[in-house]
Coordinates of C-alpha atoms in Angstrom, one line a residue:
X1 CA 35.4 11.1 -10.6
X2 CA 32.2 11.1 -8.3
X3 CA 29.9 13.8 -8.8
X4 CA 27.4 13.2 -6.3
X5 CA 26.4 17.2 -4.9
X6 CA 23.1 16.1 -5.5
X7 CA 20.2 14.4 -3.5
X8 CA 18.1 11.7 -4.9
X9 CA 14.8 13.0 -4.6
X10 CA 15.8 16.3 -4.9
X11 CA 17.9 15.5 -8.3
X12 CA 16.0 12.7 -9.6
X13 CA 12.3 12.5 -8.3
X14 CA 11.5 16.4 -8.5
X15 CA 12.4 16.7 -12.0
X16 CA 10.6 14.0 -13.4
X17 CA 13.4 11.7 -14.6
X18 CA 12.3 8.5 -11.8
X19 CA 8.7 8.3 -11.4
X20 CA 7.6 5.6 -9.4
X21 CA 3.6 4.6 -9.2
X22 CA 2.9 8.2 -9.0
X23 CA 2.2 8.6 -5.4
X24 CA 4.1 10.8 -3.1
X25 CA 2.2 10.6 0.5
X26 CA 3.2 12.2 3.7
X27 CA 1.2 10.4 6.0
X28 CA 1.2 13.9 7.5
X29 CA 4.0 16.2 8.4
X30 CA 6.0 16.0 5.1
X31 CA 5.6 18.8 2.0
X32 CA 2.6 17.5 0.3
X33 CA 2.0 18.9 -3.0
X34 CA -1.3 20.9 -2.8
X35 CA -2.9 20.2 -6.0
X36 CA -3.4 16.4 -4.8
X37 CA -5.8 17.6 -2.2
X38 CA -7.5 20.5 -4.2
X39 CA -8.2 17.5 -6.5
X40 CA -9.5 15.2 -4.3
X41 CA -10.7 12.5 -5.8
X42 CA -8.7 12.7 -8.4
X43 CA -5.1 14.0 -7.5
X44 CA -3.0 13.9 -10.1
X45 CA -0.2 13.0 -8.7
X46 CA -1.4 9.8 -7.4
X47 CA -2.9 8.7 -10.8
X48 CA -0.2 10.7 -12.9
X49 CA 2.1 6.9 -13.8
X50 CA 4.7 7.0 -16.3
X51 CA 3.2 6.6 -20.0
X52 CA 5.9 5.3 -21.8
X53 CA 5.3 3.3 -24.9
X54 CA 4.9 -0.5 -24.2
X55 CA 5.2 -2.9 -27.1
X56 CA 3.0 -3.0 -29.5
X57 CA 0.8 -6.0 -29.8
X58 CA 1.6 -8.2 -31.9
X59 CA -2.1 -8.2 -33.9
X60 CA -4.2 -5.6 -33.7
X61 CA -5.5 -2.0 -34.9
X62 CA -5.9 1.6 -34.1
X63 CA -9.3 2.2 -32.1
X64 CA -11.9 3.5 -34.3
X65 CA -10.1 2.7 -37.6
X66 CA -13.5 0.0 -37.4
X67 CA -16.7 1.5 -35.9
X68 CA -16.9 -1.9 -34.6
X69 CA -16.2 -2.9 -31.0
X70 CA -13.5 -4.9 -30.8
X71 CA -13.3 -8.2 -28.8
X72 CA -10.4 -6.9 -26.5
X73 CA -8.1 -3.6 -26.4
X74 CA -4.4 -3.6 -25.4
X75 CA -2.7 -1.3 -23.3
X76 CA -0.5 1.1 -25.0
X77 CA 1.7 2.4 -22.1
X78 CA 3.1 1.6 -19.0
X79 CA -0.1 3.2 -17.7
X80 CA -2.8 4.9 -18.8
X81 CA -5.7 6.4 -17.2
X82 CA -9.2 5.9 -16.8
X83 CA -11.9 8.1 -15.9
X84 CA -15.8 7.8 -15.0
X85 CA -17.3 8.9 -18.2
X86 CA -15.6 9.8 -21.8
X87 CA -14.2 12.7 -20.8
X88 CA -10.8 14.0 -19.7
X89 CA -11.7 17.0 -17.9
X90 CA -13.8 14.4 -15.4
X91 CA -13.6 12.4 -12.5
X92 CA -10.6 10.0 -12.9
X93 CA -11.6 6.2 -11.9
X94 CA -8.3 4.9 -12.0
X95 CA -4.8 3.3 -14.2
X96 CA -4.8 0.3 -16.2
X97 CA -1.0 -1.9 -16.9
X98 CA 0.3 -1.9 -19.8
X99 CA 0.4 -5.5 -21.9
X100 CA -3.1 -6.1 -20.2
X101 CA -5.7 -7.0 -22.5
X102 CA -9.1 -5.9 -21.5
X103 CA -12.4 -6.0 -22.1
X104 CA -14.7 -3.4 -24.8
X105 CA -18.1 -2.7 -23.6
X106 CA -18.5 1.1 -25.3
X107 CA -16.7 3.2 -27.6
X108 CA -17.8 7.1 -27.6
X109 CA -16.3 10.4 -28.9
X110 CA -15.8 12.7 -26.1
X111 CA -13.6 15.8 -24.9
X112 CA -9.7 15.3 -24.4
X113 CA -9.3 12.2 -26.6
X114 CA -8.2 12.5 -30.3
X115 CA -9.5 9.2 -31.0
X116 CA -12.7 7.4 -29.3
X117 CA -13.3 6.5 -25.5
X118 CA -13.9 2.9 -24.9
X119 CA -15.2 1.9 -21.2
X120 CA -12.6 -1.0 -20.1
X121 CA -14.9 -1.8 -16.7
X122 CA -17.9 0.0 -15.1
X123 CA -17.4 3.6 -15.6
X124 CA -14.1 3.0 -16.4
X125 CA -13.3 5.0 -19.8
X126 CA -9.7 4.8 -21.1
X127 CA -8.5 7.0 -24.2
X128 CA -8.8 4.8 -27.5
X129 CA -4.8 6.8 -28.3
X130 CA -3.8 4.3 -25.3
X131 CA -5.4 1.4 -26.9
X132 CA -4.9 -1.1 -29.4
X133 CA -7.7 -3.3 -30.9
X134 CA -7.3 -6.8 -30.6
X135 CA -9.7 -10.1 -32.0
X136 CA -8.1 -11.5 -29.4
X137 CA -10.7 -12.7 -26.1
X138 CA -10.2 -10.3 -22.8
X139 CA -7.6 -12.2 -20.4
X140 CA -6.2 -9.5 -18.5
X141 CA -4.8 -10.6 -14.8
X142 CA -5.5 -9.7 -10.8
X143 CA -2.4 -8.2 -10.3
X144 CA 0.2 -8.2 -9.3
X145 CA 1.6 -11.2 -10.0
X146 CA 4.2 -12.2 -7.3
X147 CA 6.5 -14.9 -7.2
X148 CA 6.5 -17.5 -5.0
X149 CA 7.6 -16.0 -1.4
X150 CA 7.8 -12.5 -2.5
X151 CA 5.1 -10.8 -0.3
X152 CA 5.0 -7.0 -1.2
X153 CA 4.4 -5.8 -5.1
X154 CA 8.5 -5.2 -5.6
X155 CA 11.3 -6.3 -3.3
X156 CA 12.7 -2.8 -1.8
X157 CA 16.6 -1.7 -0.8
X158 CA 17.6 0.3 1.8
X159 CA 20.9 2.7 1.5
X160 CA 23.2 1.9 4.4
X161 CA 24.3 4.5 6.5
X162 CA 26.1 6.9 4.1
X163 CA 24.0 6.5 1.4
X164 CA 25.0 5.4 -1.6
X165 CA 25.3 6.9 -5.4
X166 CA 22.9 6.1 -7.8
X167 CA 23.8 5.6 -11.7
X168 CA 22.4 6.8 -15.4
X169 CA 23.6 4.0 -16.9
X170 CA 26.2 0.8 -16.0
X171 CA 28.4 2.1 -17.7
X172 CA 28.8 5.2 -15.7
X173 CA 29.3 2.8 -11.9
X174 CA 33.0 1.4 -13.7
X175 CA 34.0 5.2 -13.9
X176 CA 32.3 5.9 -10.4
X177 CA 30.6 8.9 -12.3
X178 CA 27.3 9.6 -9.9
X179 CA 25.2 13.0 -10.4
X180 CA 23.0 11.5 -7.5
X181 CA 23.0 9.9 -4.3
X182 CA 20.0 8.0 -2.0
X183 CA 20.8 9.1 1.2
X184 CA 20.8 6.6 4.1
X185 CA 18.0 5.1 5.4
X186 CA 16.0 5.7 1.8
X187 CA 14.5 2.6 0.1
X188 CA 13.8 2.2 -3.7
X189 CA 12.2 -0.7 -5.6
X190 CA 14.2 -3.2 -7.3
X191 CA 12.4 -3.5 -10.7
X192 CA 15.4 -6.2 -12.1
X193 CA 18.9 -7.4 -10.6
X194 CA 21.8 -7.0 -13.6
X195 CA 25.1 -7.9 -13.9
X196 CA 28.3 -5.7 -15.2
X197 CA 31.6 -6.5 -14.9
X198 CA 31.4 -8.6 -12.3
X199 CA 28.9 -6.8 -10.2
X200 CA 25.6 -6.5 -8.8
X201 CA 23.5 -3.4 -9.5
X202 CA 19.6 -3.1 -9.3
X203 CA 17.4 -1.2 -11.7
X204 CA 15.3 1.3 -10.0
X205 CA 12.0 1.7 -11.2
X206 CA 13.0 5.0 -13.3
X207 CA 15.6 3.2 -15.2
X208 CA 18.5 3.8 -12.7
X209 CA 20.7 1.4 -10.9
X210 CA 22.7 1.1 -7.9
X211 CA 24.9 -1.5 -6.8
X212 CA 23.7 -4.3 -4.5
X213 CA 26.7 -4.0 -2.4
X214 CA 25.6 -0.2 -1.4
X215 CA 22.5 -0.9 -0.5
X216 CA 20.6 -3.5 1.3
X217 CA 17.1 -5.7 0.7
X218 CA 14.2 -5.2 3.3
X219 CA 12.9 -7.9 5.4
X220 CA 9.3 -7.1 5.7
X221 CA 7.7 -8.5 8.9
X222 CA 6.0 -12.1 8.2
X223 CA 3.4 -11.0 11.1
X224 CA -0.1 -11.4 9.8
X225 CA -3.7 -11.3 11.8
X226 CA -6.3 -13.9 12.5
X227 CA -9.7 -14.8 11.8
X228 CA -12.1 -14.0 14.2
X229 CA -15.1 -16.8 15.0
X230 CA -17.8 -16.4 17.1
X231 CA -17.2 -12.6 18.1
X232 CA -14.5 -14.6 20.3
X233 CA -11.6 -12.4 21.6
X234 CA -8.2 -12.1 20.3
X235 CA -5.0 -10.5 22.6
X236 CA -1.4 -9.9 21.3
X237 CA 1.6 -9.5 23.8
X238 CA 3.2 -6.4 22.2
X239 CA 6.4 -6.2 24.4
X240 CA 9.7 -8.1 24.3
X241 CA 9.0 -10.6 26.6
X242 CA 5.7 -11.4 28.4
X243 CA 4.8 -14.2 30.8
X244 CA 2.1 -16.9 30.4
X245 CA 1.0 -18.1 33.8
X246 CA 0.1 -22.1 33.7
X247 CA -2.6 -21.0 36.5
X248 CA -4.1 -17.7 38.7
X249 CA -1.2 -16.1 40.1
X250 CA -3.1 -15.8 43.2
X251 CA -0.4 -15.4 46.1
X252 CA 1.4 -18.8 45.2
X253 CA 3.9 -19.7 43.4
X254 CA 3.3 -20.1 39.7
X255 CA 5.2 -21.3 36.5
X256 CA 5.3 -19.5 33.8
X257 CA 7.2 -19.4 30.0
X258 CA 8.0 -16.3 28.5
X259 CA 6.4 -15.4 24.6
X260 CA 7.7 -12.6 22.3
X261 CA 6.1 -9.5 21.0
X262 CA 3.3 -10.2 18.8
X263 CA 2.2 -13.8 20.1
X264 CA -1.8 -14.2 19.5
X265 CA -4.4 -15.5 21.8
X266 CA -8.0 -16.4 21.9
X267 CA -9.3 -15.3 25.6
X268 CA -12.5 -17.0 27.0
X269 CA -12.6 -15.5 30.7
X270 CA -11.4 -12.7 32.8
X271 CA -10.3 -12.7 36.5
X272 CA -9.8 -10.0 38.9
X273 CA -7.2 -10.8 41.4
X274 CA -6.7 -8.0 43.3
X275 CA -7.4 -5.2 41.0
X276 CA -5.2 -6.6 38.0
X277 CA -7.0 -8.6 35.5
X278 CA -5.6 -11.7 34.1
X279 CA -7.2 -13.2 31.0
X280 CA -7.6 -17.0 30.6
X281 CA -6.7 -18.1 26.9
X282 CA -8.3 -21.2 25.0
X283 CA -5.2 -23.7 26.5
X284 CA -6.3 -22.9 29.9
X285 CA -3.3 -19.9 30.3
X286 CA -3.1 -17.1 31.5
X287 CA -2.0 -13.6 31.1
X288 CA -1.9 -10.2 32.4
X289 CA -4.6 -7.8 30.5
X290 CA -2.2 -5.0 30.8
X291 CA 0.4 -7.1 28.7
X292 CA -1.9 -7.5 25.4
X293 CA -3.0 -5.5 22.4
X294 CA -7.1 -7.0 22.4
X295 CA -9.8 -6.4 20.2
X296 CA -13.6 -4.7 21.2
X297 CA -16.2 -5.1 19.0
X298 CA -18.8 -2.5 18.7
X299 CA -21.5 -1.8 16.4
X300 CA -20.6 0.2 12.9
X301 CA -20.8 3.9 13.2
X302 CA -23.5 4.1 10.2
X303 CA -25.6 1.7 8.0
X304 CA -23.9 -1.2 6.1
X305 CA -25.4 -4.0 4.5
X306 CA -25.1 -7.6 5.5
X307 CA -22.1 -8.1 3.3
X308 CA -20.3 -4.5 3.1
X309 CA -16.8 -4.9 4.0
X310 CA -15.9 -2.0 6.5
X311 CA -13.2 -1.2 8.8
X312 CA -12.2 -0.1 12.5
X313 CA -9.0 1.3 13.9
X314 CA -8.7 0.8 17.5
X315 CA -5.5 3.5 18.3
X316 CA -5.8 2.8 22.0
X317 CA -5.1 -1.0 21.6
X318 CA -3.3 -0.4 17.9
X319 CA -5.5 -3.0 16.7
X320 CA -7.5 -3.1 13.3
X321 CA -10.7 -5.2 13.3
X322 CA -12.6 -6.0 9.7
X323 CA -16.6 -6.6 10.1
X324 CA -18.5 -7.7 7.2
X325 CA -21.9 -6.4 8.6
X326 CA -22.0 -6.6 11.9
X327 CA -19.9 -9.7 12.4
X328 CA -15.8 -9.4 13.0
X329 CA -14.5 -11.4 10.5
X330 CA -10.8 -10.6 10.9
X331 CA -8.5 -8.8 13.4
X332 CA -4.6 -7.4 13.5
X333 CA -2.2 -5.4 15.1
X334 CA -1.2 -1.9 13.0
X335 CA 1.0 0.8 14.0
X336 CA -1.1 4.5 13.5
X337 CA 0.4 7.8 14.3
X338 CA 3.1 8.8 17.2
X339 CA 2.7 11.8 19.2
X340 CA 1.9 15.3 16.7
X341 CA 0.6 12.7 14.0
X342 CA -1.6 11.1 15.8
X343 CA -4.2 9.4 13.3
X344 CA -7.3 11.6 13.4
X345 CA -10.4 10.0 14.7
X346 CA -13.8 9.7 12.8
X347 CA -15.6 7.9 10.0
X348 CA -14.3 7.9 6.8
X349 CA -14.7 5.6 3.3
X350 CA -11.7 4.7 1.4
X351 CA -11.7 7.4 -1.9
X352 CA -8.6 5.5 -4.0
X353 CA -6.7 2.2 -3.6
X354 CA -3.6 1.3 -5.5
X355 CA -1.2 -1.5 -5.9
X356 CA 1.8 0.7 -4.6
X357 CA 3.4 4.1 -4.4
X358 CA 5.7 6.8 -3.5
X359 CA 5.7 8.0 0.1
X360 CA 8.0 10.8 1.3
X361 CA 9.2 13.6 3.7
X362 CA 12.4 14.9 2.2
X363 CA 12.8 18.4 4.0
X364 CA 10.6 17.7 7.3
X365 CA 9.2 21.4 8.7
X366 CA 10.2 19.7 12.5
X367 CA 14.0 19.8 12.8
X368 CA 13.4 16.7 15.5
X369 CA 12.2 14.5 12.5
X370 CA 14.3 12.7 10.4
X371 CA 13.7 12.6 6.3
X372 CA 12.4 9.4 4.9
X373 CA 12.1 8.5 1.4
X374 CA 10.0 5.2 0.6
X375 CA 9.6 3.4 -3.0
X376 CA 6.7 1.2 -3.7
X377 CA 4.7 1.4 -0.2
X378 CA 2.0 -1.8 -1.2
X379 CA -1.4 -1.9 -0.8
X380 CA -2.2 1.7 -0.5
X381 CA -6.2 2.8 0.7
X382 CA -6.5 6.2 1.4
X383 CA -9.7 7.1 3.5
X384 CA -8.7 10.6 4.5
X385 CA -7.2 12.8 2.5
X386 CA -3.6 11.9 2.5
X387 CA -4.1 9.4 5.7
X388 CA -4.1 5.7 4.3
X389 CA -4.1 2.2 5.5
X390 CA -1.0 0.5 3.9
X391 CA 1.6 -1.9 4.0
X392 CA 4.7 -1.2 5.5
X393 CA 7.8 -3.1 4.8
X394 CA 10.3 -1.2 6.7
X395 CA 9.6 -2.2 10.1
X396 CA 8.0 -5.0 12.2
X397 CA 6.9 -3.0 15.5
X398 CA 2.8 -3.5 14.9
X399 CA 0.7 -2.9 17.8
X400 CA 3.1 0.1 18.6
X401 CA 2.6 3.7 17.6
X402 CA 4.8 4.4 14.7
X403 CA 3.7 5.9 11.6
X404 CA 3.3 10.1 10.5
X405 CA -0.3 9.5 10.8
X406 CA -1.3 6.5 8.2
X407 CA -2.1 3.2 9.9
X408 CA 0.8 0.8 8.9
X409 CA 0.1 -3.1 8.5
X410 CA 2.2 -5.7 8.4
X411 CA 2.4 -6.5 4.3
X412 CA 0.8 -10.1 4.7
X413 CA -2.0 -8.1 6.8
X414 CA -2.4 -5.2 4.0
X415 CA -2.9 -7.2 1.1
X416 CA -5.6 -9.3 3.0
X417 CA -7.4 -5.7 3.6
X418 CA -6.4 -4.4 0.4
X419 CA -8.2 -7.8 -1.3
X420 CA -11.3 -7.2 0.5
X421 CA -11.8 -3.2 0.4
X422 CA -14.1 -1.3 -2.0
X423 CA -14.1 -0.6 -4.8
X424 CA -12.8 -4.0 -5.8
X425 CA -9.4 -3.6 -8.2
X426 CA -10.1 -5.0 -11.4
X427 CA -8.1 -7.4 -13.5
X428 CA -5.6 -5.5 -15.2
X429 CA -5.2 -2.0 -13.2
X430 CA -2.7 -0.9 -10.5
X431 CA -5.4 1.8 -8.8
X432 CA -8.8 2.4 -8.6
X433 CA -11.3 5.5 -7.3
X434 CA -14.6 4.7 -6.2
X435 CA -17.7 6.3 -7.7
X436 CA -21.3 6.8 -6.3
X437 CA -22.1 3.3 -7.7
X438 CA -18.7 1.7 -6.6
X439 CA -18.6 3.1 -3.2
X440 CA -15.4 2.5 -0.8
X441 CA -15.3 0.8 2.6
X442 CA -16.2 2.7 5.6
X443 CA -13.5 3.4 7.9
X444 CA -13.6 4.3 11.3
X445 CA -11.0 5.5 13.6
X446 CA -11.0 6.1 17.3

């Protein structure tokens, strides 16, 4: 018997039972719960991760059973939260992993907390009822920890086109017994890949599975950006095929080879012949201006110090360049909004970073835009209300408009942002929310 009337988000997301990261985005355009925005900087929903009970640690004790700091704590649950002071009504500062083992620096009594608060990192308070006392030295991890190859935080599946249903349990796929479905074109996170009588399946992150041969893994791009020297220019070709003269086209006859999309350049000189401008490369080549994506460099819209790492968003060229100071250190291609969401200009700072999350539009207001439904979207900064700079694995078209507003890197790209961005991610958490000490990076769009 299949019994799959309902939709997966609809059936399983919306009531709680999958819960993945805690982030549902809309990059704008998509049903965006309200009380994230209201509680800017601190939306629940982006800090709200599932707190099921982790194992226990093997030697420890209940905080404040000693009125002595311990030498480490554990992490109770899957995650737990953190906030700016000892005080669960406050300003949240982030989520800690489960299993990590962190550092004590304070323990104090405070609102929200049956036990006592004990501040994990600088202003960083978790909830001693999420804690275990350890003897045991600090040795908590940058995460996350990927295997060799792997490139985003969890490898992602796509459902074909007609979707595909989505099981309880195993045992439920050998009676093809299915109370939901991923429609096509929706992509969850492969936490593990089991076998069951002879089959496939992947575990979603809420527990479920479907089987490998209904869905299929994304390829992200392998596209990444390039270090910038000497305030020297970079140029991407950003169409299917573009030529590279071997001298000034000037009336002649000239050779040429062709390079694909996304090919990089350093330029040293520019040449009008005519009214077009061609742009001589570091080999001694030469190509059109109008055929690549190039970066400008301009001076940051507001006070930074030598070393702040800040960022700007070129959506004319759809290029991203990172300063430090006033010197480009870096440069890339992204993909920002198309048409209606269009990625607002202006200046912004990054108010919450985090490993991955949840980023939908299940029931789209425009009846011209399709639903999507995206698990584990890596290296997530938000700088404007729900408008981030992230990863995106589902696609490889960068220096093209593409997104619902957010500016999409290739995942190679976003982690190399991500790494560099304020605050800094401590060992041992999956997001973290600046504070007026810990401010983020300065972002400007335009």
């Amino acid at each position: 018997m299949r019994g799959h009337a309902h939709r997966y988000v609809r059936s399983v997301i919306r009531s709680g039972a999958h819960r993945c990261g805690g982030l549902v985005d809309r990059c704008r355009g998509s049903h965006y719960p309200p009380s994230i925005l209201a509680m800017r900087p601190a939306p629940a929903l982006l800090l709200a991760f599932p707190l099921a009970t982790a194992a226990a640690a093997s030697a420890g004790s209940e905080i404040g059973a000693s009125p002595f700091l311990p030498a480490s704590v554990l992490v109770r649950p899957e995650r737990a939260l953190a906030y700016r002071g000892p005080d669960a009504h406050g300003s949240r500062r982030g989520t800690v992993v489960g299993g990590q083992r962190l550092p004590a620096y304070r323990m104090a009594p405070g609102p929200g907390c049956s036990s006592v608060w004990v501040e994990v990192y600088a202003e960083g308070w978790v909830c001693g009822t999420d804690l275990v006392a350890s003897p045991l030295a600090p040795d908590a991890v940058a995460l996350p920890e990927l295997p060799a190859g792997q490139i985003t935080p969890y490898p992602c599946a796509f459902a074909g086109e007609e979707g595909a249903p989505i099981f309880a349990r195993l045992s439920d796929a050998a009676i093809e017994y299915s109370e939901r479905w991923l429609e096509g074109g929706f992509a969850i996170a492969v936490r593990r890949k089991v076998f069951y009588q002879g089959q496939r399946f992947y575990r979603t992150a809420g527990g479920l599975y479907v089987r490998a041969s209904d869905v299929f893994l994304a390829r992200p791009s392998m596209f990444h950006g390039e270090e910038v020297r000497d305030r020297e220019r970079l140029g991407w070709t950003f169409r299917p095929s573009t030529r590279v003269y071997d001298d000034l086209p000037d009336g002649g006859r000239v050779s040429f080879s062709s390079v694909p999309r996304q090919t990089a350049f350093r330029l040293t000189a520019e040449h009008d012949l005519d009214g077009v401008i061609y742009l001589q490369t570091t080999g001694g080549k030469y190509v059109r201006a109008s055929d690549l994506r190039r970066t400008t460099y301009l001076d940051p819209p507001a006070p930074v110090g030598p070393h702040d790492v800040w960022f700007d968003v070129d959506t004319s060229q759809q290029v991203l360049v990172v300063y430090r100071g006033e010197e480009p250190i870096f440069a890339t291609l992204v993909s920002s909004g198309r048409r209606q969401h269009a990625t607002p200009h202006g200046t912004y700072r990054v108010w919450a970073k985090l490993i991955s999350g949840r980023m939908a539009n299940e029931e789209p207001e425009d009846p011209d835009e399709k639903p999507y439904y995206l698990e584990d979207v890596p290296w997530v900064m938000y700088f404007n209300d729900d408008i981030a700079l992230h990863g995106a694995y589902w696609h490889g078209a960068f220096g093209q408009v593409r997104s619902h507003g957010c500016v999409n890197l290739a995942p190679l790209d976003a982690r190399w942002v991500f790494d560099r961005a304020q605050p800094a991610l401590p060992r041992g958490w999956w997001s973290i929310l600046p504070s007026p000490d810990d401010p983020g990076s300065l972002v400007r769009v335009r």
